[in-house]
PDB file of C-alpha atoms in Angstrom:
ATOM      1  CA  UNK A   1       5.027 -17.279 -11.453  1.00  0.00           C
ATOM      2  CA  UNK A   2       2.794 -14.163 -11.613  1.00  0.00           C
ATOM      3  CA  UNK A   3       5.573 -11.654 -12.397  1.00  0.00           C
ATOM      4  CA  UNK A   4       7.008 -10.596 -15.729  1.00  0.00           C
ATOM      5  CA  UNK A   5       9.922  -8.406 -16.741  1.00  0.00           C
ATOM      6  CA  UNK A   6       7.892  -6.485 -19.330  1.00  0.00           C
ATOM      7  CA  UNK A   7       4.514  -4.771 -19.098  1.00  0.00           C
ATOM      8  CA  UNK A   8       3.001  -7.011 -21.778  1.00  0.00           C
ATOM      9  CA  UNK A   9       3.684 -10.199 -19.809  1.00  0.00           C
ATOM     10  CA  UNK A  10       5.823 -12.027 -22.378  1.00  0.00           C
ATOM     11  CA  UNK A  11       9.078 -12.472 -20.423  1.00  0.00           C
ATOM     12  CA  UNK A  12       8.730 -14.158 -17.021  1.00  0.00           C
ATOM     13  CA  UNK A  13      10.718 -13.107 -13.980  1.00  0.00           C
ATOM     14  CA  UNK A  14      12.968 -16.078 -13.240  1.00  0.00           C
ATOM     15  CA  UNK A  15      15.705 -14.705 -10.967  1.00  0.00           C
ATOM     16  CA  UNK A  16      16.614 -11.906  -8.589  1.00  0.00           C
ATOM     17  CA  UNK A  17      17.949  -8.633  -9.994  1.00  0.00           C
ATOM     18  CA  UNK A  18      15.467  -8.785 -12.848  1.00  0.00           C
ATOM     19  CA  UNK A  19      13.066  -5.869 -13.402  1.00  0.00           C
ATOM     20  CA  UNK A  20       9.359  -6.354 -12.760  1.00  0.00           C
ATOM     21  CA  UNK A  21       7.081  -4.752 -15.339  1.00  0.00           C
ATOM     22  CA  UNK A  22       3.922  -6.758 -14.710  1.00  0.00           C
ATOM     23  CA  UNK A  23       2.367  -8.496 -11.697  1.00  0.00           C
ATOM     24  CA  UNK A  24      -0.839 -10.435 -12.215  1.00  0.00           C
ATOM     25  CA  UNK A  25      -3.814  -9.671 -10.001  1.00  0.00           C
ATOM     26  CA  UNK A  26      -4.312 -12.799  -7.900  1.00  0.00           C
ATOM     27  CA  UNK A  27      -7.992 -11.988  -7.315  1.00  0.00           C
ATOM     28  CA  UNK A  28      -8.690 -13.044 -10.881  1.00  0.00           C
ATOM     29  CA  UNK A  29     -10.387  -9.710 -11.649  1.00  0.00           C
ATOM     30  CA  UNK A  30      -7.722  -8.556 -14.069  1.00  0.00           C
ATOM     31  CA  UNK A  31      -6.333  -5.542 -12.210  1.00  0.00           C
ATOM     32  CA  UNK A  32      -2.749  -6.346 -13.150  1.00  0.00           C
ATOM     33  CA  UNK A  33      -0.040  -3.932 -11.979  1.00  0.00           C
ATOM     34  CA  UNK A  34       2.256  -2.819 -14.798  1.00  0.00           C
ATOM     35  CA  UNK A  35       5.036  -0.403 -15.710  1.00  0.00           C
ATOM     36  CA  UNK A  36       5.591   0.408 -19.389  1.00  0.00           C
ATOM     37  CA  UNK A  37       8.807   2.404 -18.846  1.00  0.00           C
ATOM     38  CA  UNK A  38      11.774   0.059 -18.457  1.00  0.00           C
ATOM     39  CA  UNK A  39      13.805   2.396 -16.236  1.00  0.00           C
ATOM     40  CA  UNK A  40      10.871   2.850 -13.810  1.00  0.00           C
ATOM     41  CA  UNK A  41      10.391  -0.819 -12.980  1.00  0.00           C
ATOM     42  CA  UNK A  42      11.147  -2.103  -9.480  1.00  0.00           C
ATOM     43  CA  UNK A  43      13.652  -4.944  -9.200  1.00  0.00           C
ATOM     44  CA  UNK A  44      13.119  -8.363  -7.625  1.00  0.00           C
ATOM     45  CA  UNK A  45      15.620  -8.995  -4.837  1.00  0.00           C
ATOM     46  CA  UNK A  46      16.125 -11.341  -1.881  1.00  0.00           C
ATOM     47  CA  UNK A  47      17.066 -10.430   1.681  1.00  0.00           C
ATOM     48  CA  UNK A  48      19.416 -12.219   4.044  1.00  0.00           C
ATOM     49  CA  UNK A  49      16.594 -14.418   5.324  1.00  0.00           C
ATOM     50  CA  UNK A  50      15.767 -15.614   1.826  1.00  0.00           C
ATOM     51  CA  UNK A  51      12.573 -13.591   1.506  1.00  0.00           C
ATOM     52  CA  UNK A  52      11.851 -11.959  -1.835  1.00  0.00           C
ATOM     53  CA  UNK A  53      10.834  -8.343  -2.258  1.00  0.00           C
ATOM     54  CA  UNK A  54      10.479  -5.620  -4.854  1.00  0.00           C
ATOM     55  CA  UNK A  55      13.083  -2.883  -4.503  1.00  0.00           C
ATOM     56  CA  UNK A  56      11.795   0.623  -5.268  1.00  0.00           C
ATOM     57  CA  UNK A  57      14.611   3.107  -5.854  1.00  0.00           C
ATOM     58  CA  UNK A  58      13.013   6.267  -4.441  1.00  0.00           C
ATOM     59  CA  UNK A  59      13.435   8.053  -7.776  1.00  0.00           C
ATOM     60  CA  UNK A  60      10.930   6.927 -10.409  1.00  0.00           C
ATOM     61  CA  UNK A  61       9.928   3.307  -9.763  1.00  0.00           C
ATOM     62  CA  UNK A  62       6.220   2.505  -9.593  1.00  0.00           C
ATOM     63  CA  UNK A  63       3.500   0.152 -10.803  1.00  0.00           C
ATOM     64  CA  UNK A  64      -0.095   1.003 -11.691  1.00  0.00           C
ATOM     65  CA  UNK A  65      -3.288  -0.991 -12.229  1.00  0.00           C
ATOM     66  CA  UNK A  66      -6.255  -0.294 -14.492  1.00  0.00           C
ATOM     67  CA  UNK A  67      -9.072   1.706 -12.934  1.00  0.00           C
ATOM     68  CA  UNK A  68     -10.717  -0.092 -10.020  1.00  0.00           C
ATOM     69  CA  UNK A  69     -14.375   0.724  -9.290  1.00  0.00           C
ATOM     70  CA  UNK A  70     -15.051  -0.412  -5.702  1.00  0.00           C
ATOM     71  CA  UNK A  71     -18.705   0.650  -5.357  1.00  0.00           C
ATOM     72  CA  UNK A  72     -18.386   0.282  -1.592  1.00  0.00           C
ATOM     73  CA  UNK A  73     -17.412   2.349   1.432  1.00  0.00           C
ATOM     74  CA  UNK A  74     -15.092  -0.139   3.158  1.00  0.00           C
ATOM     75  CA  UNK A  75     -11.447  -1.040   2.566  1.00  0.00           C
ATOM     76  CA  UNK A  76      -8.698  -3.124   4.148  1.00  0.00           C
ATOM     77  CA  UNK A  77      -5.037  -2.793   3.167  1.00  0.00           C
ATOM     78  CA  UNK A  78      -2.171  -5.067   4.231  1.00  0.00           C
ATOM     79  CA  UNK A  79       1.477  -4.527   3.296  1.00  0.00           C
ATOM     80  CA  UNK A  80       4.868  -5.960   4.185  1.00  0.00           C
ATOM     81  CA  UNK A  81       7.484  -3.223   3.765  1.00  0.00           C
ATOM     82  CA  UNK A  82      10.941  -2.093   4.748  1.00  0.00           C
ATOM     83  CA  UNK A  83      11.393   1.666   4.769  1.00  0.00           C
ATOM     84  CA  UNK A  84      14.922   2.838   4.021  1.00  0.00           C
ATOM     85  CA  UNK A  85      14.402   6.588   4.364  1.00  0.00           C
ATOM     86  CA  UNK A  86      12.935   8.763   7.121  1.00  0.00           C
ATOM     87  CA  UNK A  87      13.507  12.188   5.607  1.00  0.00           C
ATOM     88  CA  UNK A  88      10.788  12.412   2.937  1.00  0.00           C
ATOM     89  CA  UNK A  89       7.149  11.521   2.393  1.00  0.00           C
ATOM     90  CA  UNK A  90       6.845   8.355   0.298  1.00  0.00           C
ATOM     91  CA  UNK A  91       3.806   6.598  -1.166  1.00  0.00           C
ATOM     92  CA  UNK A  92       3.497   2.852  -0.628  1.00  0.00           C
ATOM     93  CA  UNK A  93       0.108   2.537  -2.327  1.00  0.00           C
ATOM     94  CA  UNK A  94      -2.557   5.052  -3.311  1.00  0.00           C
ATOM     95  CA  UNK A  95      -5.695   5.612  -5.324  1.00  0.00           C
ATOM     96  CA  UNK A  96      -6.571   9.099  -6.536  1.00  0.00           C
ATOM     97  CA  UNK A  97      -3.996  11.731  -7.426  1.00  0.00           C
ATOM     98  CA  UNK A  98      -3.443  13.422  -4.058  1.00  0.00           C
ATOM     99  CA  UNK A  99      -4.461  13.279  -0.426  1.00  0.00           C
ATOM    100  CA  UNK A 100      -7.343  15.640  -1.310  1.00  0.00           C
ATOM    101  CA  UNK A 101      -8.961  13.239  -3.794  1.00  0.00           C
ATOM    102  CA  UNK A 102     -12.538  12.371  -2.890  1.00  0.00           C
ATOM    103  CA  UNK A 103     -13.308   8.655  -2.605  1.00  0.00           C
ATOM    104  CA  UNK A 104      -9.625   7.690  -2.428  1.00  0.00           C
ATOM    105  CA  UNK A 105      -7.043   6.449   0.056  1.00  0.00           C
ATOM    106  CA  UNK A 106      -3.280   6.448   0.522  1.00  0.00           C
ATOM    107  CA  UNK A 107      -0.732   4.357   2.435  1.00  0.00           C
ATOM    108  CA  UNK A 108       2.398   6.365   3.171  1.00  0.00           C
ATOM    109  CA  UNK A 109       5.631   6.774   5.132  1.00  0.00           C
ATOM    110  CA  UNK A 110       6.333  10.272   6.443  1.00  0.00           C
ATOM    111  CA  UNK A 111       9.176  12.058   8.257  1.00  0.00           C
ATOM    112  CA  UNK A 112       6.829  13.624  10.822  1.00  0.00           C
ATOM    113  CA  UNK A 113       7.184  11.438  13.918  1.00  0.00           C
ATOM    114  CA  UNK A 114       8.864   8.799  11.696  1.00  0.00           C
ATOM    115  CA  UNK A 115       5.407   7.517  10.963  1.00  0.00           C
ATOM    116  CA  UNK A 116       3.438   5.213   8.740  1.00  0.00           C
ATOM    117  CA  UNK A 117       0.115   6.715   7.734  1.00  0.00           C
ATOM    118  CA  UNK A 118      -3.187   5.715   6.204  1.00  0.00           C
ATOM    119  CA  UNK A 119      -5.757   8.246   5.043  1.00  0.00           C
ATOM    120  CA  UNK A 120      -9.029   7.892   3.173  1.00  0.00           C
ATOM    121  CA  UNK A 121     -11.818  10.228   2.175  1.00  0.00           C
ATOM    122  CA  UNK A 122     -15.490   9.774   1.366  1.00  0.00           C
ATOM    123  CA  UNK A 123     -16.947  10.757  -1.990  1.00  0.00           C
ATOM    124  CA  UNK A 124     -19.557  13.256  -0.859  1.00  0.00           C
ATOM    125  CA  UNK A 125     -18.993  17.001  -0.895  1.00  0.00           C
ATOM    126  CA  UNK A 126     -17.400  18.143   2.341  1.00  0.00           C
ATOM    127  CA  UNK A 127     -15.963  14.736   3.245  1.00  0.00           C
ATOM    128  CA  UNK A 128     -12.932  15.020   5.494  1.00  0.00           C
ATOM    129  CA  UNK A 129      -9.567  13.351   5.011  1.00  0.00           C
ATOM    130  CA  UNK A 130      -9.569  10.672   7.683  1.00  0.00           C
ATOM    131  CA  UNK A 131      -5.964   9.873   8.699  1.00  0.00           C
ATOM    132  CA  UNK A 132      -4.472   7.452  11.223  1.00  0.00           C
ATOM    133  CA  UNK A 133      -0.753   7.208  12.013  1.00  0.00           C
ATOM    134  CA  UNK A 134       1.625   4.667  13.537  1.00  0.00           C
ATOM    135  CA  UNK A 135       4.380   6.849  14.993  1.00  0.00           C
ATOM    136  CA  UNK A 136       8.070   6.615  15.933  1.00  0.00           C
ATOM    137  CA  UNK A 137       9.483   3.967  13.603  1.00  0.00           C
ATOM    138  CA  UNK A 138      12.589   5.500  11.992  1.00  0.00           C
ATOM    139  CA  UNK A 139      14.320   3.897   9.029  1.00  0.00           C
ATOM    140  CA  UNK A 140      15.511   1.314   8.489  1.00  0.00           C
ATOM    141  CA  UNK A 141      12.369  -0.426   9.678  1.00  0.00           C
ATOM    142  CA  UNK A 142      10.634  -3.616   8.572  1.00  0.00           C
ATOM    143  CA  UNK A 143       6.908  -3.751   9.202  1.00  0.00           C
ATOM    144  CA  UNK A 144       3.665  -5.522   8.486  1.00  0.00           C
ATOM    145  CA  UNK A 145       1.113  -2.729   8.159  1.00  0.00           C
ATOM    146  CA  UNK A 146      -2.652  -3.055   8.387  1.00  0.00           C
ATOM    147  CA  UNK A 147      -5.196  -0.312   7.754  1.00  0.00           C
ATOM    148  CA  UNK A 148      -8.999  -0.373   7.652  1.00  0.00           C
ATOM    149  CA  UNK A 149     -11.703   2.194   6.996  1.00  0.00           C
ATOM    150  CA  UNK A 150     -15.511   2.165   6.977  1.00  0.00           C
ATOM    151  CA  UNK A 151     -16.656   5.553   5.686  1.00  0.00           C
ATOM    152  CA  UNK A 152     -20.389   5.195   6.336  1.00  0.00           C
ATOM    153  CA  UNK A 153     -19.936   3.072   9.434  1.00  0.00           C
ATOM    154  CA  UNK A 154     -18.921   6.238  11.274  1.00  0.00           C
ATOM    155  CA  UNK A 155     -15.867   4.538  12.765  1.00  0.00           C
ATOM    156  CA  UNK A 156     -12.362   6.003  12.574  1.00  0.00           C
ATOM    157  CA  UNK A 157      -9.787   4.892  10.069  1.00  0.00           C
ATOM    158  CA  UNK A 158      -7.144   2.862  11.845  1.00  0.00           C
ATOM    159  CA  UNK A 159      -3.661   1.502  11.294  1.00  0.00           C
ATOM    160  CA  UNK A 160      -1.345  -0.824  13.155  1.00  0.00           C
ATOM    161  CA  UNK A 161       2.185  -2.158  12.770  1.00  0.00           C
ATOM    162  CA  UNK A 162       3.235  -5.761  13.382  1.00  0.00           C
ATOM    163  CA  UNK A 163      -0.140  -6.794  14.819  1.00  0.00           C
ATOM    164  CA  UNK A 164       0.249  -4.288  17.641  1.00  0.00           C
ATOM    165  CA  UNK A 165      -2.060  -1.648  19.092  1.00  0.00           C
ATOM    166  CA  UNK A 166      -4.399   0.127  16.685  1.00  0.00           C
ATOM    167  CA  UNK A 167      -3.920   3.848  16.112  1.00  0.00           C
ATOM    168  CA  UNK A 168      -7.211   5.557  15.260  1.00  0.00           C
ATOM    169  CA  UNK A 169      -8.024   8.722  13.382  1.00  0.00           C
ATOM    170  CA  UNK A 170      -9.267  11.577  15.535  1.00  0.00           C
ATOM    171  CA  UNK A 171     -12.054  12.402  13.044  1.00  0.00           C
ATOM    172  CA  UNK A 172     -15.674  11.776  13.936  1.00  0.00           C
ATOM    173  CA  UNK A 173     -17.315  13.116  10.740  1.00  0.00           C
ATOM    174  CA  UNK A 174     -16.345  11.352   7.534  1.00  0.00           C
ATOM    175  CA  UNK A 175     -18.648  12.835   4.898  1.00  0.00           C
ATOM    176  CA  UNK A 176     -20.121   9.590   3.638  1.00  0.00           C
ATOM    177  CA  UNK A 177     -20.229   8.078   0.189  1.00  0.00           C
ATOM    178  CA  UNK A 178     -18.044   5.357  -1.339  1.00  0.00           C
ATOM    179  CA  UNK A 179     -14.572   4.791  -2.648  1.00  0.00           C
ATOM    180  CA  UNK A 180     -14.520   5.986  -6.259  1.00  0.00           C
ATOM    181  CA  UNK A 181     -13.026   4.659  -9.488  1.00  0.00           C
ATOM    182  CA  UNK A 182      -9.250   5.161  -9.662  1.00  0.00           C
ATOM    183  CA  UNK A 183      -6.179   3.179 -10.637  1.00  0.00           C
ATOM    184  CA  UNK A 184      -4.029   1.841  -7.805  1.00  0.00           C
ATOM    185  CA  UNK A 185      -0.541   3.346  -7.839  1.00  0.00           C
ATOM    186  CA  UNK A 186       2.153   1.337  -6.067  1.00  0.00           C
ATOM    187  CA  UNK A 187       5.339   3.143  -5.064  1.00  0.00           C
ATOM    188  CA  UNK A 188       4.626   6.670  -6.343  1.00  0.00           C
ATOM    189  CA  UNK A 189       1.808   9.235  -6.278  1.00  0.00           C
ATOM    190  CA  UNK A 190       0.041   9.206  -9.648  1.00  0.00           C
ATOM    191  CA  UNK A 191       3.343   8.090 -11.155  1.00  0.00           C
ATOM    192  CA  UNK A 192       4.812  11.563 -10.660  1.00  0.00           C
ATOM    193  CA  UNK A 193       5.785  12.329  -7.052  1.00  0.00           C
ATOM    194  CA  UNK A 194       6.634  11.030  -3.560  1.00  0.00           C
ATOM    195  CA  UNK A 195       8.468   7.893  -4.754  1.00  0.00           C
ATOM    196  CA  UNK A 196       8.960   5.037  -2.286  1.00  0.00           C
ATOM    197  CA  UNK A 197      12.516   4.081  -1.354  1.00  0.00           C
ATOM    198  CA  UNK A 198      12.358   0.640   0.163  1.00  0.00           C
ATOM    199  CA  UNK A 199      11.285  -2.975  -0.054  1.00  0.00           C
ATOM    200  CA  UNK A 200       7.780  -4.199  -0.790  1.00  0.00           C
ATOM    201  CA  UNK A 201       7.379  -7.821   0.274  1.00  0.00           C
ATOM    202  CA  UNK A 202       3.642  -8.150  -0.145  1.00  0.00           C
ATOM    203  CA  UNK A 203       0.535  -6.047  -0.768  1.00  0.00           C
ATOM    204  CA  UNK A 204      -3.124  -6.982  -0.351  1.00  0.00           C
ATOM    205  CA  UNK A 205      -5.911  -4.514  -1.131  1.00  0.00           C
ATOM    206  CA  UNK A 206      -9.527  -5.463  -0.465  1.00  0.00           C
ATOM    207  CA  UNK A 207     -12.629  -3.347  -0.985  1.00  0.00           C
ATOM    208  CA  UNK A 208     -15.287  -5.294   0.874  1.00  0.00           C
ATOM    209  CA  UNK A 209     -17.275  -5.777   4.063  1.00  0.00           C
ATOM    210  CA  UNK A 210     -15.519  -5.320   7.389  1.00  0.00           C
ATOM    211  CA  UNK A 211     -13.387  -8.297   8.390  1.00  0.00           C
ATOM    212  CA  UNK A 212     -13.496  -9.957  11.829  1.00  0.00           C
ATOM    213  CA  UNK A 213     -10.323  -9.592  13.846  1.00  0.00           C
ATOM    214  CA  UNK A 214      -9.564 -13.297  13.400  1.00  0.00           C
ATOM    215  CA  UNK A 215      -9.375 -12.855   9.626  1.00  0.00           C
ATOM    216  CA  UNK A 216      -7.257  -9.708   9.968  1.00  0.00           C
ATOM    217  CA  UNK A 217      -4.829 -11.611  12.187  1.00  0.00           C
ATOM    218  CA  UNK A 218      -4.647 -14.462   9.672  1.00  0.00           C
ATOM    219  CA  UNK A 219      -3.891 -11.991   6.875  1.00  0.00           C
ATOM    220  CA  UNK A 220      -1.202 -10.320   8.974  1.00  0.00           C
ATOM    221  CA  UNK A 221       0.395 -13.661   9.763  1.00  0.00           C
ATOM    222  CA  UNK A 222       0.459 -14.544   6.059  1.00  0.00           C
ATOM    223  CA  UNK A 223       2.007 -11.187   5.144  1.00  0.00           C
ATOM    224  CA  UNK A 224       4.569 -11.660   7.905  1.00  0.00           C
ATOM    225  CA  UNK A 225       5.502 -15.080   6.533  1.00  0.00           C
ATOM    226  CA  UNK A 226       6.589 -13.195   3.390  1.00  0.00           C
ATOM    227  CA  UNK A 227       8.216 -10.336   5.305  1.00  0.00           C
ATOM    228  CA  UNK A 228       9.764 -11.550   8.568  1.00  0.00           C
ATOM    229  CA  UNK A 229       9.002  -8.371  10.461  1.00  0.00           C
ATOM    230  CA  UNK A 230       8.105  -9.983  13.822  1.00  0.00           C
TER     231      UNK A 230
END
């Protein structure tokens, strides 16, 4: 009910195999994800368990939101995905225009160690790129991914797969500052490179105070109910 075939939101998505050009932001803040180019829209599909997902073709599919201005140094990202390719780096979700962008983060799959990665960077000059990786999950792989970062809290970025053990960044100096104003790109870096080839079942992005583990586990369970990873 929150998806449309066109970017303007005039033609609802009513069945699988239809393109998705607009997804409404369920926070109510108006950061709707859109794609104005018809050939670059992901397609709604359904897996063998009856769960719906967006299929990204690994060529040019992506969605993008208006600029989001977090004004805070903390983020939590949850995603239900199925990676279909282990040979290239692919963006699941990202702010900024590259991994070097200050005050930005990315969520990625990479061929090195068949890993899922999260990295974020503070906004102050000299801030390091704080990356954490969940290793050794070759494609095809279905996963519920969770990543958190607290730039000024001086705690490492961390990521985990399927509610398992956290993998922490090795960094101890994060540079400080906040997350800065950028659009959120889903499925491709800045709409130009590292396209995602796989399924996106669900995506939740939250800039806000650190969550207790009980709330993180509830979010993971909800994402898994849409994904069926574990």
